[in-house]
Tab-separated table of C-alpha atoms and ligand atoms in Angstrom:
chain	number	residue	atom	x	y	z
A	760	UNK	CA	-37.575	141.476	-25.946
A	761	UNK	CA	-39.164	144.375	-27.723
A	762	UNK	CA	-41.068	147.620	-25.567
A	763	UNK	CA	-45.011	146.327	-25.025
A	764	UNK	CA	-47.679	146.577	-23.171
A	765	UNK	CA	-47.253	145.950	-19.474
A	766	UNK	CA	-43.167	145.775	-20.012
A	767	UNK	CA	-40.891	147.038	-17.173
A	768	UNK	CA	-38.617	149.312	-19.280
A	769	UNK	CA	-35.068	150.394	-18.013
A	770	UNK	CA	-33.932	153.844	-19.911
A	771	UNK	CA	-31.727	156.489	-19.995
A	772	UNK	CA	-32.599	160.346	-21.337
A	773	UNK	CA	-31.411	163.388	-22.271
A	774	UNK	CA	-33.676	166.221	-22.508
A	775	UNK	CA	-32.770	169.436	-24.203
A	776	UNK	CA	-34.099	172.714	-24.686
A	777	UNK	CA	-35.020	174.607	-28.332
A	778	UNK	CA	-31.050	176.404	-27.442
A	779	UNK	CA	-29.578	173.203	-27.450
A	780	UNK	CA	-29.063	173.143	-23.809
A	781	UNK	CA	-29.468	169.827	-21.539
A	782	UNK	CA	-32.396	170.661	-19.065
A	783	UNK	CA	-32.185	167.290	-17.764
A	784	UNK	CA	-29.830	164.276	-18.055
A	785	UNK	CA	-29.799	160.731	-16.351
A	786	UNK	CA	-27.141	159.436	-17.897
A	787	UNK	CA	-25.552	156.766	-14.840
A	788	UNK	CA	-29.143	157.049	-13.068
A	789	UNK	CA	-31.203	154.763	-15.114
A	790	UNK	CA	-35.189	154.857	-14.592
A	791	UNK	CA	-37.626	152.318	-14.629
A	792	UNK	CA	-41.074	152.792	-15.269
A	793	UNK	CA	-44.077	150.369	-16.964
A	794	UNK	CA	-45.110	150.907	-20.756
A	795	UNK	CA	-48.619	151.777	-21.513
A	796	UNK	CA	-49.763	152.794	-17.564
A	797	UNK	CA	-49.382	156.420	-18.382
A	798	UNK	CA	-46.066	156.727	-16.222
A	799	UNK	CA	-44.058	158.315	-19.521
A	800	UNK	CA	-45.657	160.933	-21.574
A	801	UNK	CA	-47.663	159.202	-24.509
A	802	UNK	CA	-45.596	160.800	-27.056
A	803	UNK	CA	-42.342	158.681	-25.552
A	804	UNK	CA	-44.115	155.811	-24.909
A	805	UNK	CA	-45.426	155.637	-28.684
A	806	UNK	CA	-41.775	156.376	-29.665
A	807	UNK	CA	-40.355	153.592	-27.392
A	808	UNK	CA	-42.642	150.932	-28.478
A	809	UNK	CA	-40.616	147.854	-30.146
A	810	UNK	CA	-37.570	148.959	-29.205
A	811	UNK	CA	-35.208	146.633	-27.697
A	812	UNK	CA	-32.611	147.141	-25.439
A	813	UNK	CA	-29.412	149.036	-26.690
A	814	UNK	CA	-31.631	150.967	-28.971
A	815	UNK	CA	-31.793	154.947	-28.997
A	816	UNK	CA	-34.746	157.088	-30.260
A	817	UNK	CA	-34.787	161.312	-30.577
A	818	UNK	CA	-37.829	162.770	-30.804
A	819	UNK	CA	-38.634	166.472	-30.501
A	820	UNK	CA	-41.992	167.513	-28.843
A	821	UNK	CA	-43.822	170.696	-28.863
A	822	UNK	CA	-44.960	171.885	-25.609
A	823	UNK	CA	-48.546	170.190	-26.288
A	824	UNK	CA	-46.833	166.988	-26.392
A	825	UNK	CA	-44.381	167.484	-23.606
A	826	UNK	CA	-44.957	169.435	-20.262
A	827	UNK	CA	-48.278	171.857	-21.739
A	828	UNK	CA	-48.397	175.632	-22.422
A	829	UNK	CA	-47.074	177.854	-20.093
A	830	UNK	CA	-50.380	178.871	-18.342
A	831	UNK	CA	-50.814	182.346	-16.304
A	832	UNK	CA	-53.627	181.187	-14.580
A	833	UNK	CA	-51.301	178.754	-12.521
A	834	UNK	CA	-49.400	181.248	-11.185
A	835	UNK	CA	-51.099	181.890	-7.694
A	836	UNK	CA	-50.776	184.514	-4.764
A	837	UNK	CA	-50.625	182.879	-1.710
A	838	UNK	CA	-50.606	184.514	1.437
A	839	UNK	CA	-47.265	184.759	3.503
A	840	UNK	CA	-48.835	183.471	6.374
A	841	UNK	CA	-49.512	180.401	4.809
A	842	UNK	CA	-45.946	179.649	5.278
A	843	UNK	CA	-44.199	179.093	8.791
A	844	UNK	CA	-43.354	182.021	10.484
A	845	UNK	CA	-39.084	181.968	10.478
A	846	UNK	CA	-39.328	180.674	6.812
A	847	UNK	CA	-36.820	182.081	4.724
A	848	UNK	CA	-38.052	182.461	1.340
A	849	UNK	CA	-36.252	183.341	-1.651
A	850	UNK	CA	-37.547	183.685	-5.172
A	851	UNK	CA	-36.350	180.427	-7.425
A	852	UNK	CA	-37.105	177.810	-4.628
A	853	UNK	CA	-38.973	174.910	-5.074
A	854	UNK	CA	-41.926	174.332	-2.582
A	855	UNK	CA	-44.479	171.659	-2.528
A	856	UNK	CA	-48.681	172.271	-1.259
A	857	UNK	CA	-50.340	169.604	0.002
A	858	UNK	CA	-53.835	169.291	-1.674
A	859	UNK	CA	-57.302	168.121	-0.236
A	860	UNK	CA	-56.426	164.356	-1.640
A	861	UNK	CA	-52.788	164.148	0.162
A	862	UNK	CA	-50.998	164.772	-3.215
A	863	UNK	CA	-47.738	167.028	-2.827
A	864	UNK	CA	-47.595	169.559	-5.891
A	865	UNK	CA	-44.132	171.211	-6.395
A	866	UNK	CA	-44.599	175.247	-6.737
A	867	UNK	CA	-41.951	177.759	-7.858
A	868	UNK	CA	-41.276	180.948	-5.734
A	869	UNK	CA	-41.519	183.741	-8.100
A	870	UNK	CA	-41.474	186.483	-5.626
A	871	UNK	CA	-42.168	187.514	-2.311
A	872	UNK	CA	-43.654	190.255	-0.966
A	873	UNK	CA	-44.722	191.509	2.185
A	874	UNK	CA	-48.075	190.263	2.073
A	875	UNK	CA	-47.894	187.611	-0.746
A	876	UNK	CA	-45.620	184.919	-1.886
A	877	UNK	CA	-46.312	184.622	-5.677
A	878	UNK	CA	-46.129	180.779	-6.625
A	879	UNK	CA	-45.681	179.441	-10.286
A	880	UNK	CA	-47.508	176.031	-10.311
A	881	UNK	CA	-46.583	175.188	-13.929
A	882	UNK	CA	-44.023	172.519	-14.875
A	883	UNK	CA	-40.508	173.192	-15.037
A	884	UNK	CA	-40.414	172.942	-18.680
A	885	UNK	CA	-44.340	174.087	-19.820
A	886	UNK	CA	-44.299	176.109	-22.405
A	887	UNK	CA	-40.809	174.433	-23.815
A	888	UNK	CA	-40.392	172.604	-27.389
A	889	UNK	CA	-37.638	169.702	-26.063
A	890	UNK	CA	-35.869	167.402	-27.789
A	891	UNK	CA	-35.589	163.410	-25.573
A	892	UNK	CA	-32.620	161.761	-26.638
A	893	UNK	CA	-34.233	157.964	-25.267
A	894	UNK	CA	-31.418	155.139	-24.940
A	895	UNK	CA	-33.458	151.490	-23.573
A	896	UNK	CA	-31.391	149.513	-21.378
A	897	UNK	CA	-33.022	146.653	-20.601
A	898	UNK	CA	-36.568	145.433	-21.111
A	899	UNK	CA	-38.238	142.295	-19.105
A	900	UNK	CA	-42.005	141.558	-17.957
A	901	UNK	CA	-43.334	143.328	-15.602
A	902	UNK	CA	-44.496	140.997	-12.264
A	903	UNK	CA	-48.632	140.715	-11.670
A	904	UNK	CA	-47.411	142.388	-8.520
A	905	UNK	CA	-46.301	145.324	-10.327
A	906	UNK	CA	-49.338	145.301	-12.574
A	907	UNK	CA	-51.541	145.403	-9.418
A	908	UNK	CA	-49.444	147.667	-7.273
A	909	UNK	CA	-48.869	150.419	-10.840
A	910	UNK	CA	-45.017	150.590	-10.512
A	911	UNK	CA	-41.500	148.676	-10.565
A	912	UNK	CA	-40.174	146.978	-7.822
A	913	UNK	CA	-36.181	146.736	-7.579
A	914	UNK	CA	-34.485	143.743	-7.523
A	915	UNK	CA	-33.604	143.841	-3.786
A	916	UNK	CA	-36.465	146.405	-2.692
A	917	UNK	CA	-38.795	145.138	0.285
A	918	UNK	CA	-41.774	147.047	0.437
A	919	UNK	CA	-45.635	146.195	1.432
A	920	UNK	CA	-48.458	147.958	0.468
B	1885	ZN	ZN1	-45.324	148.192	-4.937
């Protein structure tokens, strides 16, 4: 079964930087996602399609194509009281705002100061050209559950929703 429309696709990636270093690696920890519901980035998904399983494709994508320009504007001062009172924050940590819609959006601590806490909102990797190393595992239909519901269900996962 080739990569299509509406298939649940099992993968494996590799993702390194411009030096040649591996930013991110699931290698052991397949994912699962749904081809052609905007779950990968379109540039993978395009690369992916009619592949079968076994197959590998490596692709390198400027930042337009991957995570998006590094953008100043979503760096943003946020006042320290914003944040509990015994909170211990260190520059390089990982926090996550809640916005008006219930969304969590992850935030980088780039420094803290007395009055501000100065939080990088851009992607991990914005602003980085990357090269995906793509391996499929396994490729079946996805369920008119699925469909409906916008995601893949496990084999042994009970959920309702
Ligand atoms: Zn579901």
């Amino acid at each position: 079964m080739k990569v299509a429309q509406n298939k649940v696709v099992t993968l494996e990636y590799q993702i390194r930087n411009a030096q040649g270093e591996v930013v991110e690696d699931t290698s052991g920890h397949p994912l699962q996602y749904i081809q052609g519901i905007g779950q990968l980035l379109p540039a993978l998904e395009k690369a992916l399609e009619g592949k079968e399983a076994g197959e590998e494709v490596e692709l390198t994508l400027a930042p337009d194509q991957a995570f998006g320009e590094y953008d100043e504007n979503q760096i943003q001062h946020i006042p320290r009281s914003a944040f509990g009172e015994g909170m211990d924050l260190q520059p390089g940590m990982v926090m996550y705002a809640r916005t008006p819609d219930g969304h969590q959006l992850p935030f980088l601590i780039r420094e803290v100061r007395d009055d501000v806490v100065v939080a990088d909102f851009n992607h991990p990797l914005a602003g980085e050209t990357l090269t995906f190393h793509l391996k499929v595992l396994e490729v079946r239909d996805a369920t008119p559950e699925e469909l409906a519901h916008g995601h893949v269900h496990g084999p042994d996962t009970h959920h309702s929703h």
